[in-house]
Short mmCIF file of C-alpha atoms (C1' of nucleotides) in Angstrom, two decimals:
data_model
loop_
_atom_site.label_atom_id
_atom_site.label_comp_id
_atom_site.label_asym_id
_atom_site.label_seq_id
_atom_site.Cartn_x
_atom_site.Cartn_y
_atom_site.Cartn_z
CA MET A 2 -14.97 65.89 2.10
CA LEU A 3 -15.81 64.09 5.31
CA PRO A 4 -19.11 65.12 6.91
CA SER A 5 -19.21 67.40 9.94
CA SER A 6 -20.95 66.32 13.14
CA THR A 7 -23.83 68.54 12.11
CA VAL A 8 -24.26 66.82 8.78
CA GLU A 9 -23.98 63.42 10.46
CA ASN A 10 -26.80 64.40 12.80
CA TYR A 11 -29.07 65.42 9.94
CA LEU A 12 -28.39 62.17 8.12
CA LYS A 13 -28.96 60.09 11.23
CA ALA A 14 -32.24 61.88 11.95
CA LEU A 15 -33.40 61.23 8.39
CA TYR A 16 -32.42 57.59 8.60
CA GLN A 17 -34.40 57.08 11.76
CA ALA A 18 -37.39 59.06 10.48
CA GLU A 19 -37.46 56.96 7.31
CA ALA A 20 -37.30 53.79 9.39
CA THR A 21 -40.47 54.71 11.29
CA LEU A 22 -42.24 56.45 8.42
CA GLY A 23 -41.70 53.62 6.00
CA GLU A 24 -39.21 53.27 3.18
CA LYS A 25 -40.66 55.28 0.34
CA ALA A 26 -42.11 58.17 2.36
CA LEU A 27 -40.54 61.60 2.22
CA VAL A 28 -39.61 63.08 5.58
CA PRO A 29 -41.35 66.44 6.08
CA MET A 30 -39.11 69.38 6.87
CA GLY A 31 -40.89 70.21 10.09
CA GLN A 32 -40.29 66.76 11.48
CA LEU A 33 -36.64 66.85 10.51
CA ALA A 34 -36.19 70.30 12.04
CA THR A 35 -37.73 69.06 15.29
CA ALA A 36 -35.51 65.97 15.30
CA VAL A 37 -32.26 67.91 14.91
CA ARG A 38 -33.57 70.70 17.14
CA VAL A 39 -33.20 73.64 14.79
CA ALA A 40 -35.63 76.22 13.40
CA PRO A 41 -37.51 75.07 10.27
CA GLY A 42 -35.68 77.49 8.00
CA THR A 43 -32.36 76.14 9.18
CA ALA A 44 -33.33 72.63 8.13
CA THR A 45 -34.36 73.87 4.69
CA THR A 46 -31.00 75.57 4.20
CA MET A 47 -29.05 72.52 5.33
CA ILE A 48 -31.07 70.11 3.23
CA LYS A 49 -30.52 72.17 0.12
CA ALA A 50 -26.80 71.93 0.74
CA LEU A 51 -27.00 68.18 1.31
CA ALA A 52 -29.02 67.77 -1.88
CA GLU A 53 -26.28 69.71 -3.66
CA SER A 54 -23.68 67.24 -2.46
CA GLY A 55 -25.83 64.27 -3.37
CA LEU A 56 -26.57 62.90 0.09
CA VAL A 57 -30.32 63.47 -0.07
CA LYS A 58 -33.13 63.87 -2.60
CA TYR A 59 -35.02 67.06 -1.85
CA GLU A 60 -38.57 67.75 -3.06
CA PRO A 61 -39.49 71.33 -2.16
CA TYR A 62 -42.64 71.53 -0.02
CA LEU A 63 -42.89 67.75 0.07
CA GLY A 64 -39.91 66.54 2.03
CA VAL A 65 -36.53 64.80 1.90
CA ARG A 66 -35.24 61.30 1.43
CA LEU A 67 -31.71 59.94 1.83
CA SER A 68 -29.85 59.02 -1.34
CA PRO A 69 -28.02 55.67 -1.37
CA ALA A 70 -24.80 57.51 -0.42
CA GLY A 71 -26.61 59.33 2.39
CA THR A 72 -28.17 56.11 3.63
CA LYS A 73 -24.80 54.44 3.85
CA LEU A 74 -23.24 57.37 5.69
CA ALA A 75 -26.15 57.46 8.13
CA ALA A 76 -25.85 53.73 8.76
CA LEU A 77 -22.17 54.18 9.62
CA VAL A 78 -23.00 56.90 12.12
CA LEU A 79 -25.58 54.57 13.65
CA ARG A 80 -23.02 51.78 13.69
CA ARG A 81 -20.64 53.94 15.68
CA HIS A 82 -23.40 55.10 18.00
CA ARG A 83 -24.61 51.62 18.79
CA LEU A 84 -21.21 50.02 19.13
CA VAL A 85 -20.23 52.80 21.52
CA GLU A 86 -23.39 52.20 23.56
CA GLN A 87 -22.73 48.49 23.70
CA PHE A 88 -19.15 49.20 24.71
CA LEU A 89 -20.12 51.62 27.45
CA VAL A 90 -22.50 49.05 28.92
CA GLU A 91 -20.49 45.87 28.47
CA VAL A 92 -16.95 47.07 29.01
CA MET A 93 -17.35 50.16 31.14
CA GLY A 94 -20.23 48.90 33.22
CA MET A 95 -22.50 51.87 32.66
CA SER A 96 -26.27 51.65 32.80
CA TRP A 97 -28.15 51.40 29.51
CA ALA A 98 -30.17 54.39 30.68
CA GLU A 99 -27.17 56.70 30.76
CA VAL A 100 -25.14 55.76 27.70
CA HIS A 101 -27.15 57.53 25.04
CA GLU A 102 -25.87 61.06 25.68
CA ASP A 103 -22.24 59.96 25.74
CA ALA A 104 -22.69 57.92 22.58
CA GLU A 105 -24.31 60.92 20.93
CA GLN A 106 -21.02 62.80 21.28
CA LEU A 107 -18.61 59.95 20.73
CA GLU A 108 -20.26 58.74 17.50
CA HIS A 109 -18.77 61.76 15.71
CA VAL A 110 -15.18 61.35 16.79
CA VAL A 111 -14.31 57.67 17.25
CA SER A 112 -11.90 56.62 14.52
CA ASP A 113 -12.38 53.56 12.35
CA ARG A 114 -9.47 51.95 14.11
CA LEU A 115 -11.05 52.49 17.49
CA ILE A 116 -14.55 51.44 16.49
CA GLU A 117 -13.29 48.21 14.94
CA ARG A 118 -11.30 47.54 18.10
CA MET A 119 -14.47 47.95 20.16
CA ASP A 120 -16.37 45.74 17.75
CA ALA A 121 -13.75 43.01 18.17
CA MET A 122 -13.66 43.33 21.96
CA LEU A 123 -17.43 42.94 22.05
CA GLY A 124 -17.33 39.86 19.81
CA HIS A 125 -18.98 41.58 16.85
CA PRO A 126 -22.37 42.08 18.46
CA SER A 127 -25.45 42.29 16.22
CA VAL A 128 -27.49 44.50 18.54
CA ASP A 129 -26.84 47.24 21.09
CA PRO A 130 -28.10 47.32 24.70
CA HIS A 131 -31.55 48.46 23.58
CA GLY A 132 -31.82 45.71 21.00
CA ASP A 133 -31.23 48.07 18.09
CA PRO A 134 -29.39 46.34 15.24
CA ILE A 135 -25.78 47.37 14.60
CA PRO A 136 -25.04 48.05 10.91
CA THR A 137 -21.97 46.37 9.45
CA ALA A 138 -18.87 48.33 8.45
CA ASP A 139 -20.32 48.36 4.92
CA GLY A 140 -23.49 50.04 6.13
CA ASP A 141 -25.76 47.00 5.84
CA VAL A 142 -28.42 46.47 8.49
CA GLU A 143 -30.58 43.51 9.31
CA SER A 144 -33.97 45.05 9.72
CA HIS A 145 -36.80 43.04 11.16
CA GLN A 146 -40.36 44.10 11.73
CA TYR A 147 -41.40 43.31 15.26
CA ASP A 148 -44.72 43.33 17.02
CA SER A 149 -45.00 45.38 20.18
CA LEU A 150 -46.70 44.68 23.49
CA LEU A 151 -49.55 46.77 22.11
CA THR A 152 -50.17 44.58 19.09
CA CYS A 153 -49.19 41.04 20.12
CA ARG A 154 -51.64 38.27 21.10
CA LEU A 155 -52.92 38.23 24.66
CA ARG A 156 -51.88 35.51 27.12
CA THR A 157 -49.16 34.34 24.77
CA PRO A 158 -45.57 34.09 25.95
CA VAL A 159 -43.33 36.47 24.02
CA LYS A 160 -39.72 37.56 24.36
CA MET A 161 -38.65 41.16 24.52
CA ILE A 162 -36.34 42.09 21.62
CA ARG A 163 -35.96 45.82 21.51
CA VAL A 164 -36.86 49.16 23.11
CA ALA A 165 -37.75 51.83 20.58
CA ASP A 166 -36.99 54.79 22.85
CA GLN A 167 -33.82 56.30 24.31
CA ASP A 168 -35.32 58.42 27.04
CA ALA A 169 -33.22 57.99 30.17
CA SER A 170 -36.05 58.01 32.71
CA PHE A 171 -38.10 55.55 30.66
CA LEU A 172 -35.09 53.25 30.43
CA ARG A 173 -34.47 53.54 34.15
CA PHE A 174 -38.09 52.55 34.74
CA LEU A 175 -37.70 49.52 32.48
CA GLU A 176 -34.47 48.55 34.17
CA GLU A 177 -36.13 48.69 37.58
CA HIS A 178 -38.76 46.25 36.43
CA ASN A 179 -36.30 44.08 34.60
CA LEU A 180 -37.87 44.83 31.26
CA LYS A 181 -34.91 44.47 28.97
CA PRO A 182 -34.16 42.56 25.77
CA GLY A 183 -34.29 38.83 26.39
CA GLN A 184 -36.91 39.00 29.13
CA SER A 185 -39.98 36.82 28.57
CA ILE A 186 -43.33 38.51 29.00
CA GLU A 187 -47.04 37.84 28.65
CA VAL A 188 -49.67 40.47 28.03
CA GLU A 189 -52.52 39.65 30.41
CA LEU A 190 -54.95 42.38 29.52
CA ARG A 191 -55.38 45.53 27.50
CA ASP A 192 -57.80 48.17 28.69
CA PRO A 193 -58.42 50.76 25.96
CA ALA A 194 -60.54 52.87 28.28
CA ALA A 195 -57.72 53.11 30.81
CA ASP A 196 -55.16 53.37 28.00
CA SER A 197 -53.24 50.62 29.78
CA VAL A 198 -51.59 47.26 29.22
CA GLN A 199 -51.10 44.68 31.98
CA LEU A 200 -48.00 42.52 31.83
CA ARG A 201 -46.59 39.50 33.60
CA THR A 202 -42.83 39.15 33.28
CA GLY A 203 -40.83 35.95 33.14
CA ASP A 204 -39.68 36.43 36.72
CA ASP A 205 -43.37 36.55 37.66
CA HIS A 206 -43.87 40.22 38.38
CA ARG A 207 -46.96 42.12 37.30
CA ILE A 208 -46.75 45.64 35.88
CA THR A 209 -49.25 47.89 34.20
CA ILE A 210 -47.96 50.38 31.66
CA GLY A 211 -49.55 52.88 29.28
CA THR A 212 -50.27 51.98 25.66
CA LYS A 213 -47.72 54.45 24.38
CA ALA A 214 -45.04 52.79 26.49
CA ALA A 215 -46.27 49.36 25.41
CA SER A 216 -45.93 50.30 21.76
CA LYS A 217 -42.26 50.97 22.33
CA LEU A 218 -41.49 47.50 23.66
CA LEU A 219 -40.89 45.30 20.64
CA ILE A 220 -41.24 41.55 21.02
CA GLU A 221 -41.16 38.21 19.27
CA VAL A 222 -43.37 35.18 19.88
CA VAL A 223 -41.33 32.43 21.50
CA MET B 16 -20.30 79.10 28.96
CA LEU B 17 -18.42 75.86 28.37
CA PRO B 18 -15.39 76.18 26.08
CA SER B 19 -15.50 74.92 22.50
CA SER B 20 -13.00 72.35 21.25
CA THR B 21 -11.17 75.18 19.55
CA VAL B 22 -10.79 77.14 22.77
CA GLU B 23 -9.70 73.99 24.59
CA ASN B 24 -7.00 73.46 22.00
CA TYR B 25 -5.66 76.99 22.42
CA LEU B 26 -5.60 76.61 26.19
CA LYS B 27 -3.89 73.24 25.98
CA ALA B 28 -1.25 74.57 23.61
CA LEU B 29 -0.57 77.48 25.96
CA TYR B 30 -0.32 75.17 28.93
CA GLN B 31 2.23 72.98 27.21
CA ALA B 32 4.18 75.94 25.86
CA GLU B 33 4.38 77.45 29.33
CA ALA B 34 5.56 74.13 30.72
CA THR B 35 8.56 74.05 28.38
CA LEU B 36 9.19 77.80 28.33
CA GLY B 37 9.16 78.14 32.09
CA GLU B 38 6.45 79.48 34.36
CA LYS B 39 6.74 83.22 34.12
CA ALA B 40 7.53 83.49 30.42
CA LEU B 41 4.98 84.86 27.97
CA VAL B 42 4.21 82.60 25.03
CA PRO B 43 4.89 84.43 21.75
CA MET B 44 1.98 84.57 19.30
CA GLY B 45 3.93 82.93 16.51
CA GLN B 46 4.68 79.90 18.61
CA LEU B 47 1.08 79.58 19.69
CA ALA B 48 -0.17 79.95 16.12
CA THR B 49 2.20 77.19 15.02
CA ALA B 50 1.09 74.94 17.85
CA VAL B 51 -2.62 75.21 17.05
CA ARG B 52 -1.89 75.24 13.31
CA VAL B 53 -3.53 78.49 12.35
CA ALA B 54 -2.29 81.67 10.65
CA PRO B 55 -0.67 84.20 13.03
CA GLY B 56 -3.52 86.67 12.69
CA THR B 57 -6.02 84.01 13.67
CA ALA B 58 -4.22 83.40 16.93
CA THR B 59 -4.19 87.12 17.71
CA THR B 60 -7.96 87.33 17.20
CA MET B 61 -8.65 84.28 19.32
CA ILE B 62 -6.35 85.38 22.12
CA LYS B 63 -8.01 88.77 22.31
CA ALA B 64 -11.33 86.99 22.80
CA LEU B 65 -9.88 84.69 25.45
CA ALA B 66 -8.39 87.69 27.26
CA GLU B 67 -11.85 89.26 27.15
CA SER B 68 -13.33 86.24 28.91
CA GLY B 69 -10.53 86.12 31.46
CA LEU B 70 -8.86 82.88 30.47
CA VAL B 71 -5.54 84.47 29.47
CA LYS B 72 -3.46 87.56 30.11
CA TYR B 73 -2.55 89.18 26.80
CA GLU B 74 0.34 91.58 26.35
CA PRO B 75 0.24 92.95 22.78
CA TYR B 76 3.48 92.29 20.87
CA LEU B 77 4.90 90.40 23.85
CA GLY B 78 2.81 87.30 24.19
CA VAL B 79 0.17 85.48 26.25
CA ARG B 80 -0.02 83.70 29.55
CA LEU B 81 -2.84 81.59 30.99
CA SER B 82 -4.81 83.10 33.85
CA PRO B 83 -5.48 80.86 36.88
CA ALA B 84 -8.91 80.02 35.41
CA GLY B 85 -7.33 79.25 32.03
CA THR B 86 -4.65 77.11 33.65
CA LYS B 87 -7.24 75.02 35.44
CA LEU B 88 -9.31 74.53 32.30
CA ALA B 89 -6.20 73.53 30.35
CA ALA B 90 -5.21 71.05 33.04
CA LEU B 91 -8.63 69.42 32.82
CA VAL B 92 -8.30 69.04 29.06
CA LEU B 93 -4.91 67.46 29.62
CA ARG B 94 -6.41 65.20 32.29
CA ARG B 95 -8.97 63.94 29.82
CA HIS B 96 -6.37 63.53 27.09
CA ARG B 97 -4.01 61.53 29.24
CA LEU B 98 -6.63 59.37 30.91
CA VAL B 99 -8.02 58.54 27.48
CA GLU B 100 -4.53 57.59 26.26
CA GLN B 101 -3.95 55.39 29.27
CA PHE B 102 -7.36 53.80 28.72
CA LEU B 103 -6.73 53.13 25.05
CA VAL B 104 -3.46 51.41 25.88
CA GLU B 105 -4.41 49.54 29.03
CA VAL B 106 -8.00 48.58 28.35
CA MET B 107 -8.25 48.56 24.59
CA GLY B 108 -4.81 47.16 23.91
CA MET B 109 -3.71 49.82 21.48
CA SER B 110 -0.08 50.76 20.94
CA TRP B 111 1.19 53.89 22.70
CA ALA B 112 2.33 55.10 19.28
CA GLU B 113 -1.20 55.24 17.89
CA VAL B 114 -3.32 56.58 20.73
CA HIS B 115 -2.43 60.27 20.49
CA GLU B 116 -4.64 61.12 17.51
CA ASP B 117 -7.66 59.39 18.96
CA ALA B 118 -7.15 61.04 22.34
CA GLU B 119 -6.86 64.39 20.60
CA GLN B 120 -10.46 64.02 19.44
CA LEU B 121 -11.90 62.27 22.46
CA GLU B 122 -10.53 64.77 24.98
CA HIS B 123 -13.16 67.28 23.84
CA VAL B 124 -16.21 65.07 24.14
CA VAL B 125 -15.78 62.57 26.98
CA SER B 126 -18.17 63.47 29.78
CA ASP B 127 -17.14 63.83 33.40
CA ARG B 128 -19.04 60.67 34.19
CA LEU B 129 -17.16 58.73 31.55
CA ILE B 130 -13.74 60.10 32.37
CA GLU B 131 -14.15 59.33 36.07
CA ARG B 132 -15.28 55.82 35.14
CA MET B 133 -12.09 55.39 33.11
CA ASP B 134 -10.03 56.79 35.95
CA ALA B 135 -11.56 54.26 38.34
CA MET B 136 -11.10 51.32 35.92
CA LEU B 137 -7.45 52.25 35.55
CA GLY B 138 -6.94 52.47 39.32
CA HIS B 139 -6.43 56.24 39.35
CA PRO B 140 -3.13 56.27 37.45
CA SER B 141 -0.72 59.14 38.04
CA VAL B 142 0.88 59.03 34.60
CA ASP B 143 -0.16 58.15 31.04
CA PRO B 144 1.61 55.69 28.71
CA HIS B 145 4.29 58.25 27.87
CA GLY B 146 4.97 59.02 31.52
CA ASP B 147 3.18 62.38 31.37
CA PRO B 148 1.53 63.21 34.70
CA ILE B 149 -2.28 63.12 34.83
CA PRO B 150 -3.79 66.19 36.51
CA THR B 151 -6.39 65.55 39.22
CA ALA B 152 -10.08 66.37 38.73
CA ASP B 153 -9.33 69.69 40.47
CA GLY B 154 -6.67 70.54 37.90
CA ASP B 155 -3.65 69.95 40.13
CA VAL B 156 -0.56 68.40 38.60
CA GLU B 157 2.53 66.92 40.15
CA SER B 158 5.28 68.45 38.13
CA HIS B 159 8.82 67.19 38.43
CA GLN B 160 11.92 68.37 36.66
CA TYR B 161 13.74 65.46 35.11
CA ASP B 162 17.13 65.09 33.52
CA SER B 163 17.26 63.67 30.02
CA LEU B 164 19.62 61.20 28.43
CA LEU B 165 21.39 64.26 27.05
CA THR B 166 22.15 65.77 30.42
CA CYS B 167 22.53 62.86 32.84
CA ARG B 168 25.85 61.46 34.09
CA LEU B 169 27.67 58.99 31.86
CA ARG B 170 27.96 55.31 32.84
CA THR B 171 25.39 55.73 35.59
CA PRO B 172 22.32 53.53 35.73
CA VAL B 173 19.15 55.58 35.29
CA LYS B 174 15.51 54.73 34.81
CA MET B 175 13.39 56.09 32.01
CA ILE B 176 10.45 58.13 33.30
CA ARG B 177 8.89 59.98 30.44
CA VAL B 178 8.95 60.67 26.67
CA ALA B 179 8.52 64.31 25.82
CA ASP B 180 7.25 63.75 22.29
CA GLN B 181 4.07 62.34 20.79
CA ASP B 182 5.28 61.67 17.27
CA ALA B 183 3.96 58.29 16.18
CA SER B 184 7.02 57.14 14.25
CA PHE B 185 9.36 58.20 17.04
CA LEU B 186 7.23 56.27 19.52
CA ARG B 187 7.21 53.22 17.27
CA PHE B 188 10.99 53.40 17.13
CA LEU B 189 11.20 53.57 20.91
CA GLU B 190 8.77 50.68 21.27
CA GLU B 191 10.84 48.54 18.94
CA HIS B 192 13.89 49.09 21.11
CA ASN B 193 11.97 48.66 24.32
CA LEU B 194 12.64 52.25 25.34
CA LYS B 195 9.59 52.97 27.45
CA PRO B 196 8.97 54.34 30.92
CA GLY B 197 10.38 52.02 33.57
CA GLN B 198 13.21 50.72 31.40
CA SER B 199 16.67 51.04 32.95
CA ILE B 200 19.36 52.61 30.81
CA GLU B 201 22.95 53.71 30.91
CA VAL B 202 24.50 56.35 28.70
CA GLU B 203 27.80 54.93 27.51
CA LEU B 204 29.06 57.78 25.42
CA ARG B 205 28.14 61.14 23.99
CA ASP B 206 29.76 62.28 20.76
CA PRO B 207 29.11 65.98 20.14
CA ALA B 208 30.81 65.84 16.74
CA ALA B 209 28.51 63.04 15.59
CA ASP B 210 25.57 64.63 17.42
CA SER B 211 24.93 61.21 18.94
CA VAL B 212 24.36 59.43 22.24
CA GLN B 213 25.17 55.76 22.82
CA LEU B 214 22.93 53.82 25.18
CA ARG B 215 22.87 50.43 26.81
CA THR B 216 19.41 49.34 27.92
CA GLY B 217 18.50 47.17 30.89
CA ASP B 218 17.91 44.19 28.65
CA ASP B 219 21.45 44.66 27.41
CA HIS B 220 20.89 46.09 23.96
CA ARG B 221 23.01 48.90 22.53
CA ILE B 222 21.46 51.74 20.57
CA THR B 223 22.82 55.01 19.29
CA ILE B 224 20.40 57.90 18.95
CA GLY B 225 20.69 61.57 18.03
CA THR B 226 21.04 64.24 20.69
CA LYS B 227 17.66 65.71 19.87
CA ALA B 228 16.02 62.35 20.46
CA ALA B 229 18.07 61.87 23.63
CA SER B 230 16.84 65.17 25.02
CA LYS B 231 13.29 63.88 24.76
CA LEU B 232 13.89 60.85 26.93
CA LEU B 233 13.53 61.97 30.53
CA ILE B 234 15.10 59.90 33.27
CA GLU B 235 15.78 59.60 36.96
CA VAL B 236 18.91 58.29 38.66
CA VAL B 237 18.13 54.94 40.31
"C1'" DT C 1 20.69 106.91 14.98
"C1'" DC C 2 18.97 104.81 10.91
"C1'" DC C 3 17.70 100.86 8.55
"C1'" DT C 4 16.39 96.30 7.92
"C1'" DA C 5 14.60 91.83 9.20
"C1'" DT C 6 11.21 89.60 11.71
"C1'" DA C 7 7.13 89.18 14.48
"C1'" DT C 8 2.68 90.83 15.26
"C1'" DT C 9 -1.60 93.08 14.38
"C1'" DT C 10 -5.18 94.87 11.32
"C1'" DT C 11 -8.23 94.59 7.56
"C1'" DG C 12 -11.41 92.60 4.45
"C1'" DA C 13 -13.38 88.55 3.21
"C1'" DG C 14 -15.11 83.64 3.30
"C1'" DT C 15 -17.29 79.34 5.47
"C1'" DT C 16 -20.49 76.88 8.28
"C1'" DG C 17 -24.31 76.79 10.94
"C1'" DT C 18 -27.77 79.20 13.21
"C1'" DC C 19 -32.24 82.28 14.18
"C1'" DA C 20 -36.44 85.42 13.76
"C1'" DA C 21 -39.67 87.04 11.10
"C1'" DA C 22 -41.66 88.03 6.59
"C1'" DA C 23 -43.32 85.90 2.39
"C1'" DT C 24 -45.21 82.25 0.02
"C1'" DG C 25 -47.11 77.73 -1.10
"C1'" DA C 26 -50.41 73.96 -0.18
"C1'" DA C 27 -54.27 72.13 1.91
"C1'" DA C 28 -58.65 72.27 4.11
"C1'" DC C 29 -63.03 74.01 5.23
"C1'" DT C 30 -66.85 76.31 4.44
"C1'" DA D 20 -64.31 79.48 -5.44
"C1'" DG D 21 -62.82 82.02 -1.49
"C1'" DT D 22 -60.66 82.22 2.73
"C1'" DT D 23 -58.41 80.61 6.67
"C1'" DT D 24 -54.70 77.65 8.49
"C1'" DC D 25 -50.54 75.43 8.58
"C1'" DA D 26 -46.10 74.13 6.75
"C1'" DT D 27 -42.35 75.62 4.23
"C1'" DT D 28 -39.17 78.74 2.17
"C1'" DT D 29 -36.88 83.23 1.86
"C1'" DT D 30 -34.55 87.05 3.68
"C1'" DG D 31 -31.38 89.53 6.44
"C1'" DA D 32 -28.55 89.09 10.21
"C1'" DC D 33 -25.32 87.16 13.47
"C1'" DA D 34 -21.61 84.17 15.92
"C1'" DA D 35 -17.49 81.45 15.72
"C1'" DC D 36 -13.51 80.52 13.25
"C1'" DT D 37 -10.56 80.93 9.61
"C1'" DC D 38 -7.20 83.04 5.87
"C1'" DA D 39 -4.28 86.22 2.89
"C1'" DA D 40 -2.19 90.17 2.57
"C1'" DA D 41 -1.40 94.94 3.98
"C1'" DA D 42 0.10 97.77 7.79
"C1'" DT D 43 2.72 98.38 11.79
"C1'" DA D 44 5.69 97.52 15.74
"C1'" DT D 45 9.98 95.72 17.83
"C1'" DA D 46 14.62 94.36 17.94
"C1'" DG D 47 19.22 94.05 16.10
"C1'" DG D 48 23.01 95.52 13.32
"C1'" DA D 49 25.74 98.91 10.81
#
DNA sequence: TCCTATATTTTGAGTTGTCAAAATGAAACT
DNA sequence: AGTTTCATTTTGACAACTCAAAATATAGGA
């Protein structure tokens, strides 16, 4: 029984929620319902069905967690999503700000044959345009823990690795200021009162962004 | 109200049935049901709904015909299908025998933005890998009437234009014998008793095929 | 015309995924 | 402990799509 697009979306949402909530945590129903954009009761119904088929572990009133089988399936959906995004940017010349919506649809229909063809054309990339890691065909992911521009040391050169947000207008903003994976950056100042973070980019531009935005830009010390 | 994949498939099937049945003919329910692979009663139900929303004209017990609105919608589905096929062959290097299934899925989810990007990358092609014409973004198609290898004059050089069949194994057979659009061919002999047609191709190979196969190879006198 | 074969439609039912709103459980604050 | 608050689950209903099988219409032949 291959999973419907709907099921794939639930699994993907759980996978991503677990990634930010931490491994062992249960994902609360409300959060899941919000993520897949359905009413709370709908999520409950769906999750009970998924628990029935062994893709998740469901603890009534507490939350859900992916089973090993569910985790693998979710990783494969994410693999398709991210390879498609990389393909749309690298091969089709689209902007990284506009590929998410298309990938969201395509991830459910691209065949194995097609996805492996894309993978080969792209030279088996390890990350997508946003720096998100691409799971292997077996569902394995290399997961690192990165600091963000909110938590890294001041006045220390770092390199941008990943953007933890898919919002198109945010990505367009980043693109305009050349804030994409690979860019070198230094945090000059953080002002908690102003809720702001001042940056200097490798190409010597200065930008001030909010702390919430800063927390979404993941980096590595060079 | 944008049409579901299911509706798009019904419209597409009607469009193609009308193309082979002739313009004014009504498509019988049984034929439609077979084409979309559902039980006869299912097709009746669906068609009544489509008639309700003005996409088809339904004559109980006689058959269905696309309305102008339905025709346009169907042509756009076909445009997406054929551009995707051309893309899979030209850009992704897939065989023309294996692109149909993938295109069948992708045609329902590729966005306008993406399909126009493909169209541009391909240089606005007028036909797909099988020689089928690609409708414009307005839903206009250039439709020619071609002779086939079954009906053309004997011992007269002709050029292959189009294959009127998407069956993967048939296409693989054609590929093996270099029988694709553009190839020049001569019919040497037709043997009604043996139900066969003998060909000589431009690269000087001889092949004998059945009349049914021959009728699917559309040609033009050079 | 009558009868039969075939195509089509109707009926009753099932599946998947969804919602709104009522009911209930858990937690939190006096 | 009692009560309010919030999240979660239950309930009843609906929309889209499907089928099998019964009922009916049409067309063709005797």
